[in-house]
Short mmCIF file of C-alpha atoms and ligand atoms in Angstrom, two decimals:
data_model
loop_
_atom_site.label_atom_id
_atom_site.label_comp_id
_atom_site.label_asym_id
_atom_site.label_seq_id
_atom_site.Cartn_x
_atom_site.Cartn_y
_atom_site.Cartn_z
CA MET A 1 -25.74 4.16 6.62
CA LYS A 2 -23.05 3.99 9.27
CA ARG A 3 -19.65 3.46 7.72
CA ARG A 4 -17.67 0.44 8.76
CA ARG A 5 -14.81 0.57 11.19
CA VAL A 6 -11.66 -1.26 10.14
CA VAL A 7 -8.32 -2.21 11.60
CA ALA A 8 -5.82 -3.23 8.94
CA GLY A 9 -2.36 -4.61 9.52
CA ASN A 10 0.56 -4.08 7.18
CA TRP A 11 3.19 -6.72 7.85
CA LYS A 12 5.54 -5.33 5.19
CA MET A 13 8.52 -7.68 4.62
CA ASN A 14 8.39 -9.39 8.00
CA LEU A 15 7.70 -12.83 9.54
CA ASN A 16 8.54 -16.28 8.24
CA SER A 17 5.85 -18.79 7.36
CA LEU A 18 5.60 -20.36 10.83
CA GLU A 19 5.46 -16.98 12.53
CA ALA A 20 2.81 -15.82 10.09
CA ASN A 21 0.63 -18.84 10.83
CA ASP A 22 1.06 -18.50 14.58
CA LEU A 23 0.14 -14.83 14.51
CA VAL A 24 -3.03 -15.45 12.53
CA GLN A 25 -4.01 -18.35 14.83
CA ASP A 26 -3.54 -16.02 17.79
CA LEU A 27 -5.68 -13.34 16.15
CA LEU A 28 -8.41 -15.85 15.34
CA SER A 29 -8.45 -16.98 18.97
CA LEU A 30 -9.15 -13.41 20.13
CA LYS A 31 -12.65 -13.87 18.73
CA HIS A 32 -13.39 -10.24 18.04
CA GLU A 33 -16.22 -11.28 15.75
CA SER A 34 -17.70 -7.83 15.37
CA ALA A 35 -14.42 -6.27 14.27
CA ARG A 36 -13.48 -5.96 10.64
CA ILE A 37 -9.84 -6.94 10.30
CA ILE A 38 -7.72 -6.84 7.15
CA LEU A 39 -4.20 -8.24 7.07
CA GLY A 40 -1.72 -6.98 4.47
CA VAL A 41 0.58 -9.98 4.25
CA PRO A 42 3.45 -10.94 1.92
CA PHE A 43 2.26 -12.48 -1.37
CA VAL A 44 3.66 -15.91 -0.52
CA TYR A 45 1.38 -16.35 2.50
CA ILE A 46 -1.89 -15.14 1.05
CA ALA A 47 -3.22 -18.46 -0.26
CA SER A 48 -2.62 -20.43 2.93
CA LEU A 49 -3.75 -17.61 5.23
CA ALA A 50 -6.88 -17.07 3.14
CA ARG A 51 -7.77 -20.72 3.77
CA LEU A 52 -6.99 -20.40 7.47
CA THR A 53 -9.16 -17.30 7.88
CA ASN A 54 -11.96 -18.47 5.59
CA GLY A 55 -15.34 -17.80 7.21
CA SER A 56 -13.80 -15.53 9.88
CA ASN A 57 -13.82 -11.74 10.12
CA ILE A 58 -10.23 -11.53 8.88
CA GLU A 59 -9.74 -10.53 5.24
CA MET A 60 -6.59 -10.75 3.19
CA ALA A 61 -4.78 -7.86 1.53
CA ALA A 62 -1.79 -7.95 -0.80
CA GLN A 63 0.81 -5.22 -0.33
CA ASN A 64 1.18 -4.50 -4.03
CA CYS A 65 0.24 -5.69 -7.51
CA HIS A 66 1.63 -5.16 -10.99
CA HIS A 67 0.19 -2.42 -13.19
CA GLU A 68 -0.32 -4.60 -16.26
CA GLN A 69 -2.84 -7.39 -16.57
CA LYS A 70 -0.38 -10.12 -17.51
CA GLY A 71 2.59 -10.90 -19.69
CA ALA A 72 6.36 -10.92 -19.75
CA TYR A 73 7.09 -9.26 -16.42
CA THR A 74 9.41 -11.72 -14.71
CA GLY A 75 8.90 -11.88 -10.97
CA GLU A 76 5.72 -9.83 -10.86
CA ILE A 77 2.27 -10.62 -9.45
CA SER A 78 -0.95 -9.77 -11.29
CA VAL A 79 -4.33 -8.74 -9.93
CA GLU A 80 -5.91 -11.85 -11.41
CA MET A 81 -3.43 -14.09 -9.61
CA LEU A 82 -4.27 -12.31 -6.37
CA LYS A 83 -7.99 -12.61 -6.91
CA SER A 84 -7.71 -16.30 -7.75
CA ILE A 85 -6.03 -17.19 -4.43
CA GLY A 86 -8.57 -15.49 -2.19
CA THR A 87 -7.18 -11.97 -1.85
CA ASP A 88 -9.81 -9.38 -0.88
CA TYR A 89 -7.81 -6.15 -0.93
CA VAL A 90 -4.63 -4.66 -2.29
CA ILE A 91 -2.75 -1.86 -0.52
CA LEU A 92 -1.72 0.79 -3.06
CA GLY A 93 0.05 4.14 -2.79
CA HIS A 94 1.98 3.24 0.34
CA SER A 95 4.76 5.77 0.95
CA GLU A 96 7.39 3.01 0.95
CA ARG A 97 6.29 1.99 -2.56
CA ARG A 98 6.24 5.63 -3.63
CA GLU A 99 9.71 6.26 -2.21
CA TYR A 100 11.69 3.05 -2.83
CA PHE A 101 10.00 1.95 -6.04
CA ASN A 102 9.31 5.35 -7.57
CA GLU A 103 5.57 4.83 -7.76
CA ASP A 104 3.76 8.00 -8.69
CA ASP A 105 0.06 8.79 -8.67
CA THR A 106 -0.37 7.97 -12.36
CA LEU A 107 0.96 4.46 -11.77
CA ILE A 108 -1.02 4.12 -8.55
CA LEU A 109 -4.21 5.07 -10.40
CA GLN A 110 -3.45 2.49 -13.10
CA LYS A 111 -2.99 -0.19 -10.44
CA MET A 112 -6.14 0.85 -8.60
CA GLN A 113 -8.26 0.64 -11.73
CA LEU A 114 -6.81 -2.73 -12.66
CA ALA A 115 -7.41 -4.07 -9.15
CA HIS A 116 -11.03 -2.91 -9.18
CA GLU A 117 -11.54 -4.40 -12.62
CA ALA A 118 -10.36 -7.76 -11.24
CA GLY A 119 -12.84 -7.50 -8.36
CA LEU A 120 -10.29 -6.62 -5.67
CA LYS A 121 -10.94 -3.83 -3.21
CA VAL A 122 -8.26 -1.23 -2.54
CA ILE A 123 -6.67 0.36 0.49
CA TYR A 124 -5.34 3.63 -0.92
CA CYS A 125 -2.60 5.38 1.08
CA CYS A 126 -1.75 9.06 1.03
CA GLY A 127 0.17 11.42 3.30
CA GLU A 128 2.75 14.15 3.43
CA PRO A 129 6.47 14.19 4.32
CA LEU A 130 7.79 16.09 7.34
CA SER A 131 8.97 19.13 5.35
CA VAL A 132 5.46 19.65 4.01
CA ARG A 133 3.91 19.31 7.47
CA GLU A 134 6.44 21.81 8.86
CA ALA A 135 5.57 24.25 6.10
CA GLY A 136 1.89 23.83 6.97
CA SER A 137 0.92 22.78 3.44
CA GLN A 138 -0.19 19.21 4.20
CA ASN A 139 -3.77 19.81 3.06
CA GLU A 140 -2.69 21.00 -0.39
CA PHE A 141 -0.17 18.17 -0.67
CA VAL A 142 -2.71 15.43 0.08
CA GLN A 143 -5.32 17.15 -2.09
CA ASN A 144 -2.85 17.02 -4.96
CA GLN A 145 -2.15 13.30 -4.38
CA LEU A 146 -5.87 12.56 -4.35
CA ALA A 147 -6.60 14.68 -7.41
CA GLN A 148 -4.20 12.59 -9.47
CA SER A 149 -5.38 9.20 -8.31
CA LEU A 150 -8.24 8.55 -5.87
CA LEU A 151 -10.54 11.26 -7.20
CA LYS A 152 -10.21 9.88 -10.73
CA LEU A 153 -11.88 6.61 -9.80
CA SER A 154 -15.48 5.93 -10.76
CA ALA A 155 -18.10 6.17 -8.02
CA GLU A 156 -18.40 2.37 -7.99
CA GLU A 157 -14.64 2.01 -7.57
CA MET A 158 -14.61 4.61 -4.80
CA LYS A 159 -17.24 2.61 -2.91
CA ASN A 160 -14.81 -0.32 -2.89
CA THR A 161 -11.87 1.73 -1.68
CA ILE A 162 -10.66 2.37 1.86
CA VAL A 163 -8.47 5.44 2.31
CA ALA A 164 -5.52 5.41 4.70
CA TYR A 165 -4.01 8.72 5.72
CA GLU A 166 -0.42 8.02 6.69
CA PRO A 167 1.79 11.05 7.35
CA ILE A 168 5.24 9.84 6.28
CA TRP A 169 6.91 11.40 9.33
CA ALA A 170 4.80 9.14 11.55
CA ILE A 171 5.48 5.83 9.81
CA GLY A 172 7.77 3.56 11.79
CA THR A 173 9.15 6.54 13.71
CA GLY A 174 7.22 6.20 16.95
CA LYS A 175 5.97 9.73 16.29
CA THR A 176 2.19 9.72 15.92
CA ALA A 177 0.02 12.48 14.57
CA THR A 178 -2.13 13.88 17.36
CA ALA A 179 -5.75 12.83 17.28
CA ASP A 180 -6.65 16.40 16.27
CA GLN A 181 -4.14 16.43 13.41
CA ALA A 182 -5.56 13.12 12.18
CA GLN A 183 -9.16 14.33 12.53
CA SER A 184 -8.44 17.53 10.65
CA MET A 185 -6.85 15.73 7.69
CA HIS A 186 -9.52 13.02 7.63
CA GLN A 187 -12.22 15.66 7.52
CA HIS A 188 -10.39 17.36 4.65
CA ILE A 189 -10.14 14.05 2.76
CA ARG A 190 -13.83 13.31 3.33
CA GLN A 191 -14.74 16.74 1.97
CA LEU A 192 -12.69 16.08 -1.15
CA ILE A 193 -14.41 12.71 -1.62
CA SER A 194 -17.77 14.42 -1.12
CA ALA A 195 -17.02 17.13 -3.67
CA GLN A 196 -16.17 14.48 -6.27
CA PHE A 197 -18.54 11.62 -5.48
CA GLY A 198 -21.28 13.17 -3.34
CA GLN A 199 -22.00 13.20 0.38
CA GLU A 200 -23.47 9.71 0.55
CA ILE A 201 -20.35 8.01 -0.76
CA ALA A 202 -18.16 10.28 1.37
CA ASP A 203 -20.13 9.36 4.48
CA GLN A 204 -19.74 5.67 3.72
CA SER A 205 -16.01 5.77 2.95
CA SER A 206 -13.78 4.37 5.68
CA ILE A 207 -10.75 6.60 6.29
CA LEU A 208 -8.03 4.97 8.39
CA TYR A 209 -5.14 6.62 10.17
CA GLY A 210 -1.68 5.05 9.87
CA GLY A 211 1.67 5.92 11.40
CA SER A 212 2.93 4.48 14.71
CA VAL A 213 -0.51 3.35 15.89
CA LYS A 214 0.00 1.57 19.22
CA PRO A 215 -2.26 0.26 21.99
CA ALA A 216 -1.44 3.43 23.95
CA ASN A 217 -2.68 5.90 21.30
CA ALA A 218 -5.26 3.86 19.36
CA GLU A 219 -8.27 4.69 21.46
CA GLU A 220 -7.79 8.45 21.30
CA LEU A 221 -7.16 8.41 17.55
CA PHE A 222 -10.13 6.15 16.86
CA SER A 223 -12.44 8.27 19.01
CA LYS A 224 -12.39 11.06 16.43
CA ASP A 225 -15.44 11.41 14.19
CA ASP A 226 -13.67 10.99 10.88
CA VAL A 227 -11.12 8.37 11.98
CA ASP A 228 -12.69 5.03 11.14
CA GLY A 229 -9.83 2.83 12.29
CA GLY A 230 -6.17 2.32 11.55
CA LEU A 231 -3.56 0.91 9.21
CA VAL A 232 -0.98 -0.56 11.53
CA GLY A 233 2.58 -1.58 10.65
CA GLY A 234 4.95 -2.55 13.48
CA ALA A 235 2.26 -3.16 16.07
CA SER A 236 0.40 -5.56 13.75
CA LEU A 237 3.24 -8.09 14.03
CA LYS A 238 2.37 -9.13 17.58
CA ALA A 239 -1.06 -10.34 18.69
CA GLU A 240 -0.53 -8.79 22.14
CA LEU A 241 -0.19 -5.37 20.50
CA PHE A 242 -2.61 -5.77 17.60
CA GLY A 243 -5.35 -7.28 19.80
CA PRO A 244 -5.75 -4.19 22.01
CA ILE A 245 -5.73 -1.96 18.90
CA ILE A 246 -8.60 -4.01 17.47
CA GLU A 247 -10.43 -3.67 20.79
CA ALA A 248 -9.88 0.10 20.80
CA ASN A 249 -11.80 0.27 17.53
CA LEU A 250 -14.84 -1.77 18.55
P1 LIG B 301 3.85 1.81 11.45
O1 LIG B 301 3.56 1.61 9.89
O2 LIG B 301 2.57 1.47 12.19
O3 LIG B 301 4.96 0.85 11.77
O4 LIG B 301 4.24 3.23 11.64
C1 LIG B 301 2.34 2.01 9.32
C2 LIG B 301 2.33 1.72 7.83
O5 LIG B 301 3.35 1.88 7.18
O6 LIG B 301 1.29 1.30 7.28
#
């Protein structure tokens, strides 16, 4: 089976409600029906945008969820709440969550399992900081991240997980990994998935590249065998930038 190509956007903490609606209307009018598009939008827009995109090829992702099922956690959002308003995916393990909210792989694993239990799919992010890349130990670093989280999932959970490799030094910096650097890490990640879950699941797992993906570099990155699309931050906030990235992945 050919694995599916995906372009996912990560809006982070950007756009007001009107801007969010306009952007999604613009994306719907592009009519890239064959593309698989996932938008990681702020919690507060998910319900209305899920209605707006219902029946289209755009799916909704949350950017986080709480690690407990429910209870006295003022201000938090549970997986069941997300599921009940039409959320398809949750992005977990993003480097900004790891860095600013001290999320470690144990917590990320807990969230992943809870999300899967609730019937949500997961976009799992991994990737090394600049110092690790400069020392040449990025493969070991990512392997260690995966060993503590992704590779502890069940086979069924893995089938419902998209992996995003996002080198931290490339996120929001304008500095992109070269297509060869991306390919090499994606191949490494696929081998690790294969060793744990078998070749069939590894072959079907979508592995996205993230970190300063732009219209100018998308095509080259996406042309690599093990790069199945992208997770796009800044350039997902404008239809005139995100549209060409979606096209580059068709
Ligand atoms: P960027 O962000 O495209 O702005 O570098 C990517 C991400 O954080 O997912």
